[in-house]
Amino acid sequence: MNERKSINRTHGPDAPFGEFSRVGKRARKVDSMAVATGQAMYTDDIQLPRMLHGKFLRSPHAHARIRSIDTSRAEALPGVHAVVTGSELPVAYGVIPWTEDETALAVDKVRFVGDEVAAVAAIDEDTASAAVRLIDVDYEVLEPYFDPQDALVHHEPAIHEGNRKGNISKHVLLEFGGVDEAMAASEVLIEDDYAFHGTAHAPIEPHCAIARWSGDGVLTLWSSTQIPHYVHRLLASVLGLPAHRIRVIQPYLGGAFGGKSDPFSHEFCVALLAKKAGRPVKMLLTREETFYTHRGRHPMQMHFRTGCDAKGRITAVDSKILIDGGSYSSFGLVTTYYSGQLLCGPSDFPNYRFDSTRVFTNKPPCGPKRGHGSVQPRFALEIQLDRMATQLGLDPIEFRRINCQSENTQTVNGQTVTSNGFLQCLDAVEEASGWKKKRGKLPPNRGIGIAGSMYISGTNYCVYPNDMPQAGILVKLDRSGLATVFTGTSDIGQGCTSVMATLVAEELGLRLDQVRVVTSDSDLCPVDLGAYSSRITLMAGNAAVDAGRKLRKQVQEAVAEKLEIAPGQVMLADGFAFDREDGDRRFTTQEAFQFAEAKFETLSASGSYNTPERGGDYRGGTIGASPAYSFTAHVAEVEVDPETGDVHVHKLWIAHDCGRAISPVQVEGQIEGSTYMGVAEVQLEHHEVYTGETAEAGLHMRPSLLEYTLPTTLDTPELEALIVESIDPEGPYGAKEAGEGPLHGSLPAVANAIYDACGIWMTKLPFTPGKVLAALKAHQAAGSSGAPNEGAN
Amino acid sequence: MRILHFQLNGDDAEVAAPDHWTLLEVVRYRAGLTGSKQGCDKGDCGACTVHVDGRSVLSCLTLAADIDGRQVTTIEGLSNVDGLDVVQDCFDGAGALQCGFCQPGMMMAARQLVTENPEATREEIKEALASNLCRCTGYTKIYQAVEEACRRQRQCTTERAGGAP
Ligand code: FES
Ligand code: FES
């Protein structure tokens, strides 16, 4: 690893003045009033004067070469103001700089049904749609690849023809310790195949972007992106524009879950359309289009072998994983690493190997969905653990206790674990669920199951290598008594705007109404890398504390002078600055800020955070490295209908170790929302295209919220969120992530509960009633040995 | 194109809109009330829920021509100068607002329930909100918000009737 300048600033877990006044309180969000009253402006709510509307022409073929495109009839349609095709935006890009294989519009080839081919801007959506139908494209249709196994062996022609490795997008093979010897010496060895299907993010807000050029050639882009900074960088490179001539603004965002992380075709196309038309242009994707834009959960076929000794200590884990990447790289390089790198806790094992291969197929591109890359192998591993426990006659919770790694340790793949509250998580769900009274004791077809998991609080390194901070923040204090926080963090519903306000308020002794937060505007806010990999609370949170603390010192000094006491004796709380020893000697915040402004001139401070050096000393060892890891335990209670094969999930208890809960209400919301989303993947949701030699090949089978069966209130189990606080030395006041970790265990906990209910191991998602019934039948036929039912599912 | 006359959040509205436009398009793009959201434009998500004559409808499936002469209430009409509606306040208080995109529709659906059945059980709340999808919350805090709104609505009714609070 290269030496780099360390600007890692963490300030310890303690409250600045002995007791927290804002942190850990059940407060309302600072920006929720606008949402509750309908005033919050999301991207599609913005209407600019003279604004045009854009539409895409998308490929009807899964795999084809473009021989020619003729846009003349579209251009001639009254009301059409601009048309763009791939040759005008030929610069390849990708969110990961090593795998830039996308273009804003297809240049010479289309790679999935729905790939963007041309874009039109017209006076309204109807005219733009009519114009799109007038574009003539001559395609040379190629054989499509839908099966990743097939794409792995056949690649003539390859989906990406310049790719040296045929249709292989990324291959990672890493081994730690000696897996084969350890496996051979194991008392119990469990070996099985697992399948995870593709699923979509489906935020209720569809993607939308608006571009406007000013008279002096500055481009402003409003976009429903969760990573404005990467959009900014790639707009500059694709449009050939200096980055300082671009302003990117993320308005209120209607959910993302990873699905708005990539820079998208519509963001580049609105920019060029607006330039050509000389008018602002908006593109709003239809719900159907969002299912093609996709970047959802990667389907994975997984072979797992796990061994343990007679006492139940895991000796080795070995996996071979085939990842269906869809048509482009997206974050796939990272996905491939994450499919192995994030598995090495909370259960500890001394020997580990993973062999993961991501292949391209002619399907909508996969990408990062909540719990990026690690939800799938976690599903497999946690079922393996239960099978070992069962074989040894151990209680599955006890089995996990036996194998739980400690705090302040190194995982087998060289990652540093600081705080670790997994044991408390196990205790909490065991107690809350009534596990001891239920496990193995519920009526027939009713069962209870456990799973554990870990997740990163941000990835240690930026996707483009640099020495600059991962998070920056500016805080301005003014004589009105207001603190304004300028932050590039993306609030996507997870509530980071409130978290930033809470942290600054805590440092400066303010009420929340004395702080306002300006977010996600590249002209106004310092760079923050955005809402991905659960990084904001820890990283931007540290930056917020950093800036707040600098200003606090100045305010304390100024007030100390007035009160003629030592600065350390000045306390700031609830909108006042006062003498710690005599609370009656006090000033309002407004007065205090004025003293400070008089003493130090205009008051502002920046705060920064970068990660400490972390990661294993091997190629790829920094991928999966994080300043701190969260831990989660899930218990699920289910009922299986032996007549229909329907699995009804009654309730989940989820204990999540988020370090310090800055905002407990929001942490609970993240736990509930994550688990809801995970359970939805068990039986309901499936992102799938038609295959075979039919006219529909490559078309999405369920491109609407109804057909995709997004869970309603009636489909969602009862959820009980339990917060565990292991105070972490790296986090702001000890905080870690809460947004993604609590998804992982929901699926294997259900699978393990199904075993407790009726003795079958379900290993291939989704658990459709048909598969469950087949497994039940096979189980009955085999006698109730509890053997796996591979043949059945 | 046709001219529509209706009541929008208590005010007289006169709007010209193409014949095929929906009520959602009229409130968002003609009246400029962008609180009502479009999540799917085909009746699946409920983000566009508004009240017509006091009842919840999906405005993306309602032809604008059909609202001529009727009373339309959107999320912007739920609160008034006296402050937030009890439903808005309870949603905020319970932490039910994450990204908020489903919420204008969700709160309009909840408002109808709270008005018509302030005694609603958890099961009845689930039934009443079953056509409003939320992707963020897992619904738990939404139930808590609606239960609290029902409680406050009952309290209000008791107080108005002069009974014990
Ligand atoms: S926009 Fe009307 S139901 Fe989705
Ligand atoms: S709060 Fe985001 S969809 Fe409901």
Short mmCIF file of N, CA, C and O in Angstrom, two decimals, chain A residues 26 28-29 32-33 35-38 40-42 44-45 47 126 200-206 253-255 257 282 284 287 369-370 492-493 665 668-670 672-673 676-677 680 685 703-706 708 710-714 716 719, chain B residues 20-21 28-29 34-40 42 44-45 47 75-76 79 84 88-90 92-95 97-104 107 122-123 125-127 129-141 143-144 152:
data_model
loop_
_atom_site.label_atom_id
_atom_site.label_comp_id
_atom_site.label_asym_id
_atom_site.label_seq_id
_atom_site.Cartn_x
_atom_site.Cartn_y
_atom_site.Cartn_z
N ARG A 26 -34.94 10.98 20.53
CA ARG A 26 -35.95 10.64 19.52
C ARG A 26 -36.54 11.91 18.93
O ARG A 26 -37.64 12.32 19.27
N ARG A 28 -37.58 14.62 15.67
CA ARG A 28 -38.10 14.64 14.30
C ARG A 28 -36.98 14.99 13.33
O ARG A 28 -36.02 15.65 13.72
N LYS A 29 -37.14 14.60 12.09
CA LYS A 29 -36.14 14.97 11.10
C LYS A 29 -36.20 16.47 10.83
O LYS A 29 -37.27 17.06 10.86
N SER A 32 -38.27 17.23 7.48
CA SER A 32 -39.47 16.44 7.18
C SER A 32 -40.72 17.30 6.99
O SER A 32 -41.69 16.84 6.40
N MET A 33 -40.70 18.54 7.48
CA MET A 33 -41.89 19.37 7.36
C MET A 33 -42.21 19.63 5.89
O MET A 33 -43.36 19.61 5.47
N VAL A 35 -41.56 17.69 3.48
CA VAL A 35 -42.08 16.45 2.92
C VAL A 35 -43.54 16.27 3.34
O VAL A 35 -44.42 15.97 2.53
N ALA A 36 -43.82 16.50 4.61
CA ALA A 36 -45.17 16.26 5.14
C ALA A 36 -46.20 17.18 4.50
O ALA A 36 -47.37 16.82 4.39
N THR A 37 -45.78 18.35 4.07
CA THR A 37 -46.74 19.30 3.51
C THR A 37 -46.77 19.29 1.99
O THR A 37 -47.49 20.06 1.37
N GLY A 38 -45.95 18.44 1.38
CA GLY A 38 -45.94 18.38 -0.08
C GLY A 38 -45.11 19.48 -0.73
O GLY A 38 -45.15 19.66 -1.94
N ALA A 40 -41.71 19.70 -0.53
CA ALA A 40 -40.37 19.25 -0.91
C ALA A 40 -40.31 19.09 -2.42
O ALA A 40 -41.20 18.49 -3.02
N MET A 41 -39.28 19.65 -3.04
CA MET A 41 -39.18 19.59 -4.50
C MET A 41 -38.26 18.44 -4.91
O MET A 41 -37.05 18.48 -4.68
N TYR A 42 -38.84 17.44 -5.52
CA TYR A 42 -38.07 16.34 -6.11
C TYR A 42 -37.76 16.75 -7.56
O TYR A 42 -38.33 17.72 -8.07
N ASP A 44 -38.53 15.78 -10.56
CA ASP A 44 -39.63 15.97 -11.53
C ASP A 44 -40.56 17.10 -11.13
O ASP A 44 -41.42 17.51 -11.91
N ASP A 45 -40.44 17.61 -9.91
CA ASP A 45 -41.29 18.73 -9.50
C ASP A 45 -40.78 20.06 -10.03
O ASP A 45 -41.47 21.08 -9.94
N GLN A 47 -40.06 22.69 -12.69
CA GLN A 47 -40.52 23.08 -14.03
C GLN A 47 -39.77 24.35 -14.40
O GLN A 47 -39.94 25.36 -13.74
N ASP A 126 -45.43 13.55 -25.32
CA ASP A 126 -46.13 12.85 -26.42
C ASP A 126 -45.41 13.07 -27.74
O ASP A 126 -45.23 12.13 -28.53
N ALA A 200 -34.79 -6.03 -8.01
CA ALA A 200 -34.65 -4.60 -8.35
C ALA A 200 -34.81 -3.72 -7.12
O ALA A 200 -35.36 -4.15 -6.11
N HIS A 201 -34.32 -2.47 -7.22
CA HIS A 201 -34.46 -1.55 -6.10
C HIS A 201 -35.87 -1.00 -5.99
O HIS A 201 -36.40 -0.86 -4.91
N ALA A 202 -36.42 -0.62 -7.16
CA ALA A 202 -37.78 -0.08 -7.24
C ALA A 202 -38.09 1.02 -6.23
O ALA A 202 -39.09 0.94 -5.51
N PRO A 203 -37.28 2.06 -6.18
CA PRO A 203 -37.70 3.21 -5.38
C PRO A 203 -38.98 3.78 -5.99
O PRO A 203 -39.20 3.62 -7.20
N ILE A 204 -39.82 4.41 -5.18
CA ILE A 204 -41.10 4.87 -5.72
C ILE A 204 -40.88 6.05 -6.68
O ILE A 204 -41.66 6.27 -7.59
N GLU A 205 -39.81 6.79 -6.52
CA GLU A 205 -39.51 7.86 -7.49
C GLU A 205 -38.73 7.28 -8.67
O GLU A 205 -37.62 6.78 -8.49
N PRO A 206 -39.25 7.39 -9.89
CA PRO A 206 -38.45 6.97 -11.05
C PRO A 206 -37.31 7.97 -11.28
O PRO A 206 -37.39 9.12 -10.85
N LEU A 253 -34.83 13.42 -2.93
CA LEU A 253 -34.72 12.17 -3.69
C LEU A 253 -35.71 11.14 -3.13
O LEU A 253 -35.75 10.91 -1.93
N GLY A 254 -36.46 10.53 -4.04
CA GLY A 254 -37.52 9.60 -3.62
C GLY A 254 -37.11 8.15 -3.53
O GLY A 254 -37.72 7.28 -4.12
N GLY A 255 -36.04 7.90 -2.80
CA GLY A 255 -35.57 6.52 -2.61
C GLY A 255 -34.55 6.14 -3.67
O GLY A 255 -34.58 6.64 -4.80
N PHE A 257 -31.59 3.16 -2.81
CA PHE A 257 -31.19 1.79 -2.41
C PHE A 257 -30.06 1.22 -3.25
O PHE A 257 -29.93 0.01 -3.41
N LYS A 282 -35.87 18.09 -19.73
CA LYS A 282 -36.09 17.12 -18.64
C LYS A 282 -36.30 15.73 -19.23
O LYS A 282 -36.97 15.57 -20.25
N LEU A 284 -37.73 12.12 -17.70
CA LEU A 284 -38.28 11.35 -16.58
C LEU A 284 -38.51 9.94 -17.10
O LEU A 284 -39.24 9.76 -18.07
N ARG A 287 -41.93 4.03 -15.32
CA ARG A 287 -41.69 2.92 -14.39
C ARG A 287 -41.12 1.71 -15.14
O ARG A 287 -40.20 1.06 -14.67
N LYS A 369 -27.17 -3.20 -5.15
CA LYS A 369 -28.42 -3.03 -4.41
C LYS A 369 -28.12 -3.26 -2.93
O LYS A 369 -27.35 -4.16 -2.59
N ARG A 370 -28.70 -2.43 -2.12
CA ARG A 370 -28.61 -2.51 -0.64
C ARG A 370 -27.99 -3.83 -0.15
O ARG A 370 -28.60 -4.89 -0.29
N ILE A 492 -31.11 10.37 0.79
CA ILE A 492 -31.95 9.59 -0.12
C ILE A 492 -33.14 9.02 0.64
O ILE A 492 -33.75 8.06 0.22
N GLY A 493 -33.40 9.64 1.79
CA GLY A 493 -34.48 9.16 2.64
C GLY A 493 -33.95 8.58 3.93
O GLY A 493 -34.66 8.45 4.92
N VAL A 665 -34.65 6.89 16.09
CA VAL A 665 -35.84 6.69 15.25
C VAL A 665 -35.41 6.33 13.84
O VAL A 665 -35.97 5.44 13.20
N GLU A 668 -33.96 2.78 13.66
CA GLU A 668 -35.05 1.80 13.59
C GLU A 668 -35.65 1.77 12.19
O GLU A 668 -35.94 0.71 11.65
N GLY A 669 -35.84 2.95 11.62
CA GLY A 669 -36.41 3.02 10.27
C GLY A 669 -35.54 2.30 9.26
O GLY A 669 -36.04 1.63 8.36
N GLN A 670 -34.22 2.41 9.40
CA GLN A 670 -33.32 1.70 8.50
C GLN A 670 -33.37 0.19 8.72
O GLN A 670 -33.32 -0.60 7.78
N GLU A 672 -35.94 -1.51 9.93
CA GLU A 672 -37.24 -2.01 9.44
C GLU A 672 -37.27 -2.02 7.91
O GLU A 672 -37.70 -3.00 7.29
N GLY A 673 -36.80 -0.93 7.30
CA GLY A 673 -36.83 -0.83 5.85
C GLY A 673 -35.93 -1.85 5.18
O GLY A 673 -36.28 -2.43 4.14
N TYR A 676 -37.58 -5.38 5.64
CA TYR A 676 -38.73 -5.46 4.71
C TYR A 676 -38.22 -5.80 3.30
O TYR A 676 -38.77 -6.66 2.61
N MET A 677 -37.17 -5.10 2.88
CA MET A 677 -36.68 -5.27 1.52
C MET A 677 -36.07 -6.66 1.31
O MET A 677 -36.21 -7.27 0.26
N ALA A 680 -38.81 -9.32 1.14
CA ALA A 680 -39.51 -9.24 -0.15
C ALA A 680 -38.80 -10.08 -1.22
O ALA A 680 -39.42 -10.50 -2.19
N GLU A 685 -40.35 -10.96 -5.01
CA GLU A 685 -39.73 -10.17 -6.07
C GLU A 685 -38.78 -11.00 -6.93
O GLU A 685 -38.03 -11.82 -6.42
N PRO A 703 -42.42 -5.85 -15.74
CA PRO A 703 -41.89 -4.49 -15.64
C PRO A 703 -42.87 -3.47 -15.05
O PRO A 703 -42.97 -2.35 -15.55
N SER A 704 -43.61 -3.83 -14.03
CA SER A 704 -44.43 -2.83 -13.33
C SER A 704 -44.42 -3.20 -11.85
O SER A 704 -44.10 -4.33 -11.48
N LEU A 705 -44.78 -2.24 -11.02
CA LEU A 705 -44.75 -2.51 -9.58
C LEU A 705 -45.75 -3.59 -9.20
O LEU A 705 -45.53 -4.36 -8.26
N LEU A 706 -46.85 -3.66 -9.95
CA LEU A 706 -47.86 -4.68 -9.67
C LEU A 706 -47.34 -6.08 -10.03
O LEU A 706 -47.37 -7.00 -9.21
N TYR A 708 -44.26 -6.98 -10.62
CA TYR A 708 -43.03 -7.28 -9.89
C TYR A 708 -43.36 -7.62 -8.43
O TYR A 708 -42.50 -8.09 -7.69
N LEU A 710 -44.21 -5.68 -5.69
CA LEU A 710 -43.62 -4.93 -4.58
C LEU A 710 -44.53 -5.13 -3.36
O LEU A 710 -45.74 -4.99 -3.48
N PRO A 711 -43.97 -5.49 -2.21
CA PRO A 711 -44.84 -5.83 -1.08
C PRO A 711 -45.71 -4.67 -0.60
O PRO A 711 -45.24 -3.54 -0.47
N THR A 712 -46.95 -4.99 -0.36
CA THR A 712 -47.87 -4.00 0.22
C THR A 712 -47.86 -4.18 1.74
O THR A 712 -47.16 -5.04 2.28
N THR A 713 -48.70 -3.41 2.41
CA THR A 713 -48.86 -3.58 3.86
C THR A 713 -49.26 -5.01 4.21
O THR A 713 -48.85 -5.54 5.23
N LEU A 714 -50.07 -5.62 3.31
CA LEU A 714 -50.59 -6.96 3.62
C LEU A 714 -49.54 -8.05 3.42
O LEU A 714 -49.70 -9.17 3.90
N THR A 716 -46.24 -7.61 4.18
CA THR A 716 -45.04 -7.33 4.98
C THR A 716 -45.20 -7.87 6.39
O THR A 716 -46.21 -7.59 7.04
N LEU A 719 -42.32 -6.36 12.08
CA LEU A 719 -40.87 -6.16 12.24
C LEU A 719 -40.60 -5.51 13.59
O LEU A 719 -41.22 -4.50 13.93
N HIS B 20 -57.06 14.17 -23.02
CA HIS B 20 -56.60 12.88 -22.50
C HIS B 20 -55.81 13.02 -21.21
O HIS B 20 -55.31 12.04 -20.68
N TRP B 21 -55.69 14.22 -20.67
CA TRP B 21 -54.89 14.38 -19.46
C TRP B 21 -55.58 13.80 -18.24
O TRP B 21 -56.80 13.78 -18.14
N ARG B 28 -50.40 18.62 -11.10
CA ARG B 28 -48.95 18.83 -11.08
C ARG B 28 -48.51 19.89 -12.09
O ARG B 28 -47.72 20.78 -11.76
N TYR B 29 -48.98 19.75 -13.32
CA TYR B 29 -48.37 20.55 -14.38
C TYR B 29 -49.21 21.75 -14.79
O TYR B 29 -48.73 22.62 -15.49
N THR B 34 -47.17 20.24 -6.94
CA THR B 34 -46.36 19.05 -7.23
C THR B 34 -46.24 18.11 -6.03
O THR B 34 -45.46 17.18 -6.07
N GLY B 35 -47.01 18.37 -4.99
CA GLY B 35 -46.98 17.46 -3.83
C GLY B 35 -47.43 16.06 -4.20
O GLY B 35 -46.85 15.07 -3.75
N SER B 36 -48.44 15.93 -5.04
CA SER B 36 -48.91 14.60 -5.47
C SER B 36 -47.87 14.03 -6.43
O SER B 36 -47.46 14.70 -7.36
N LYS B 37 -47.48 12.80 -6.19
CA LYS B 37 -46.35 12.23 -6.93
C LYS B 37 -46.78 11.21 -7.97
O LYS B 37 -47.80 10.54 -7.81
N GLN B 38 -45.93 11.06 -8.97
CA GLN B 38 -46.15 10.01 -9.96
C GLN B 38 -45.09 8.92 -9.77
O GLN B 38 -43.92 9.13 -10.06
N GLY B 39 -45.50 7.79 -9.25
CA GLY B 39 -44.54 6.71 -9.05
C GLY B 39 -44.62 5.66 -10.15
O GLY B 39 -43.67 4.91 -10.36
N CYS B 40 -45.77 5.59 -10.82
CA CYS B 40 -45.91 4.53 -11.82
C CYS B 40 -46.79 4.94 -12.98
O CYS B 40 -46.67 4.43 -14.07
N LYS B 42 -49.75 4.21 -13.50
CA LYS B 42 -50.68 3.18 -13.96
C LYS B 42 -51.47 2.52 -12.83
O LYS B 42 -51.94 1.40 -12.98
N ASP B 44 -50.55 1.52 -9.75
CA ASP B 44 -49.93 0.49 -8.91
C ASP B 44 -49.41 0.98 -7.56
O ASP B 44 -49.28 0.20 -6.63
N CYS B 45 -49.03 2.26 -7.46
CA CYS B 45 -48.24 2.66 -6.29
C CYS B 45 -48.98 3.52 -5.27
O CYS B 45 -48.62 3.54 -4.11
N ALA B 47 -48.91 6.74 -4.97
CA ALA B 47 -48.24 8.01 -4.63
C ALA B 47 -49.03 9.21 -5.11
O ALA B 47 -48.83 10.33 -4.63
N ILE B 75 -52.36 16.96 -1.07
CA ILE B 75 -51.59 17.08 0.17
C ILE B 75 -51.41 18.55 0.56
O ILE B 75 -51.41 18.89 1.75
N GLU B 76 -51.31 19.42 -0.43
CA GLU B 76 -51.13 20.85 -0.13
C GLU B 76 -52.36 21.42 0.57
O GLU B 76 -52.28 22.46 1.24
N SER B 79 -52.99 20.62 5.17
CA SER B 79 -52.68 21.56 6.26
C SER B 79 -53.34 22.90 5.93
O SER B 79 -53.68 23.16 4.80
N LEU B 84 -50.39 22.02 10.76
CA LEU B 84 -50.45 20.72 10.13
C LEU B 84 -51.73 19.98 10.48
O LEU B 84 -52.26 20.13 11.58
N GLN B 88 -50.52 14.56 9.17
CA GLN B 88 -49.16 15.01 8.82
C GLN B 88 -48.28 15.06 10.07
O GLN B 88 -47.13 14.61 10.07
N ASP B 89 -48.85 15.60 11.13
CA ASP B 89 -48.08 15.75 12.35
C ASP B 89 -47.69 14.37 12.92
O ASP B 89 -46.55 14.17 13.36
N CYS B 90 -48.61 13.43 12.86
CA CYS B 90 -48.32 12.10 13.41
C CYS B 90 -47.31 11.34 12.55
O CYS B 90 -46.48 10.60 13.06
N ASP B 92 -44.93 12.68 10.81
CA ASP B 92 -43.63 13.28 11.12
C ASP B 92 -43.15 12.83 12.50
O ASP B 92 -42.01 12.40 12.67
N GLY B 93 -44.05 12.88 13.45
CA GLY B 93 -43.69 12.53 14.83
C GLY B 93 -43.25 11.08 14.99
O GLY B 93 -42.40 10.77 15.81
N ALA B 94 -43.84 10.20 14.19
CA ALA B 94 -43.52 8.77 14.32
C ALA B 94 -42.27 8.38 13.55
O ALA B 94 -41.82 7.24 13.63
N GLY B 95 -41.71 9.30 12.79
CA GLY B 95 -40.56 8.95 11.96
C GLY B 95 -40.98 8.11 10.75
O GLY B 95 -40.22 7.30 10.24
N LEU B 97 -41.63 9.27 7.83
CA LEU B 97 -41.20 9.90 6.58
C LEU B 97 -39.74 9.59 6.32
O LEU B 97 -38.86 10.10 7.00
N GLN B 98 -39.47 8.72 5.36
CA GLN B 98 -38.06 8.54 4.97
C GLN B 98 -37.84 9.37 3.71
O GLN B 98 -37.68 10.58 3.80
N CYS B 99 -37.83 8.74 2.53
CA CYS B 99 -37.62 9.58 1.34
C CYS B 99 -38.81 10.48 1.09
O CYS B 99 -38.70 11.51 0.45
N GLY B 100 -39.98 10.07 1.56
CA GLY B 100 -41.15 10.92 1.47
C GLY B 100 -41.93 10.84 0.17
O GLY B 100 -42.98 11.45 0.04
N PHE B 101 -41.44 10.09 -0.78
CA PHE B 101 -42.07 10.13 -2.10
C PHE B 101 -43.46 9.48 -2.09
O PHE B 101 -44.35 9.90 -2.80
N CYS B 102 -43.63 8.47 -1.28
CA CYS B 102 -44.94 7.81 -1.18
C CYS B 102 -45.88 8.59 -0.30
O CYS B 102 -47.08 8.34 -0.27
N GLN B 103 -45.32 9.52 0.49
CA GLN B 103 -46.07 10.02 1.64
C GLN B 103 -47.26 10.91 1.32
O GLN B 103 -48.28 10.81 1.99
N PRO B 104 -47.18 11.80 0.31
CA PRO B 104 -48.38 12.59 0.03
C PRO B 104 -49.58 11.68 -0.22
O PRO B 104 -50.67 11.91 0.32
N MET B 107 -50.49 9.71 3.07
CA MET B 107 -51.19 10.52 4.07
C MET B 107 -52.63 10.82 3.65
O MET B 107 -53.51 10.90 4.50
N ARG B 122 -55.04 -2.43 13.87
CA ARG B 122 -53.84 -2.58 13.03
C ARG B 122 -54.21 -3.26 11.70
O ARG B 122 -53.78 -2.83 10.63
N GLU B 123 -55.06 -4.28 11.77
CA GLU B 123 -55.45 -4.99 10.55
C GLU B 123 -56.23 -4.08 9.61
O GLU B 123 -56.02 -4.10 8.39
N ILE B 125 -55.98 -0.88 9.45
CA ILE B 125 -55.04 0.11 8.90
C ILE B 125 -54.30 -0.51 7.72
O ILE B 125 -54.17 0.10 6.66
N LYS B 126 -53.86 -1.74 7.89
CA LYS B 126 -53.17 -2.42 6.79
C LYS B 126 -54.05 -2.50 5.55
O LYS B 126 -53.62 -2.22 4.44
N GLU B 127 -55.31 -2.88 5.76
CA GLU B 127 -56.26 -2.97 4.64
C GLU B 127 -56.39 -1.61 3.95
O GLU B 127 -56.35 -1.52 2.72
N LEU B 129 -54.44 0.88 3.77
CA LEU B 129 -53.26 1.43 3.10
C LEU B 129 -52.67 0.45 2.08
O LEU B 129 -51.59 0.69 1.55
N ALA B 130 -53.40 -0.63 1.80
CA ALA B 130 -52.81 -1.69 0.97
C ALA B 130 -52.56 -1.26 -0.47
O ALA B 130 -51.80 -1.92 -1.18
N SER B 131 -53.17 -0.18 -0.92
CA SER B 131 -52.87 0.22 -2.30
C SER B 131 -51.87 1.37 -2.35
O SER B 131 -51.69 1.99 -3.39
N ASN B 132 -51.23 1.64 -1.24
CA ASN B 132 -50.17 2.66 -1.22
C ASN B 132 -48.84 1.99 -0.89
O ASN B 132 -48.62 1.52 0.22
N LEU B 133 -47.95 1.96 -1.87
CA LEU B 133 -46.67 1.29 -1.65
C LEU B 133 -45.67 2.25 -1.04
O LEU B 133 -45.57 3.42 -1.44
N CYS B 134 -44.92 1.75 -0.05
CA CYS B 134 -43.78 2.50 0.46
C CYS B 134 -42.58 1.58 0.34
O CYS B 134 -42.64 0.42 0.74
N ARG B 135 -41.49 2.08 -0.22
CA ARG B 135 -40.31 1.24 -0.42
C ARG B 135 -39.29 1.44 0.68
O ARG B 135 -38.32 0.70 0.76
N CYS B 136 -39.49 2.44 1.53
CA CYS B 136 -38.45 2.78 2.51
C CYS B 136 -38.69 2.22 3.90
O CYS B 136 -37.76 1.79 4.56
N THR B 137 -39.91 2.29 4.39
CA THR B 137 -40.12 2.18 5.83
C THR B 137 -40.42 0.78 6.33
O THR B 137 -40.35 0.54 7.54
N GLY B 138 -40.82 -0.14 5.43
CA GLY B 138 -41.31 -1.42 5.94
C GLY B 138 -42.65 -1.25 6.64
O GLY B 138 -43.11 -2.16 7.32
N TYR B 139 -43.25 -0.07 6.51
CA TYR B 139 -44.61 0.27 6.97
C TYR B 139 -44.77 0.37 8.50
O TYR B 139 -45.78 0.90 8.97
N THR B 140 -43.82 -0.13 9.27
CA THR B 140 -44.02 -0.19 10.72
C THR B 140 -44.33 1.18 11.32
O THR B 140 -45.30 1.34 12.06
N LYS B 141 -43.51 2.16 10.97
CA LYS B 141 -43.72 3.48 11.56
C LYS B 141 -44.94 4.18 10.98
O LYS B 141 -45.52 5.06 11.61
N TYR B 143 -47.79 2.54 10.43
CA TYR B 143 -48.89 2.05 11.28
C TYR B 143 -48.93 2.83 12.60
O TYR B 143 -49.98 3.24 13.07
N GLN B 144 -47.74 3.02 13.17
CA GLN B 144 -47.69 3.74 14.45
C GLN B 144 -48.22 5.16 14.29
O GLN B 144 -48.94 5.67 15.14
N ARG B 152 -55.66 10.60 18.40
CA ARG B 152 -55.89 12.05 18.55
C ARG B 152 -57.22 12.47 17.95
O ARG B 152 -57.88 13.37 18.46
#
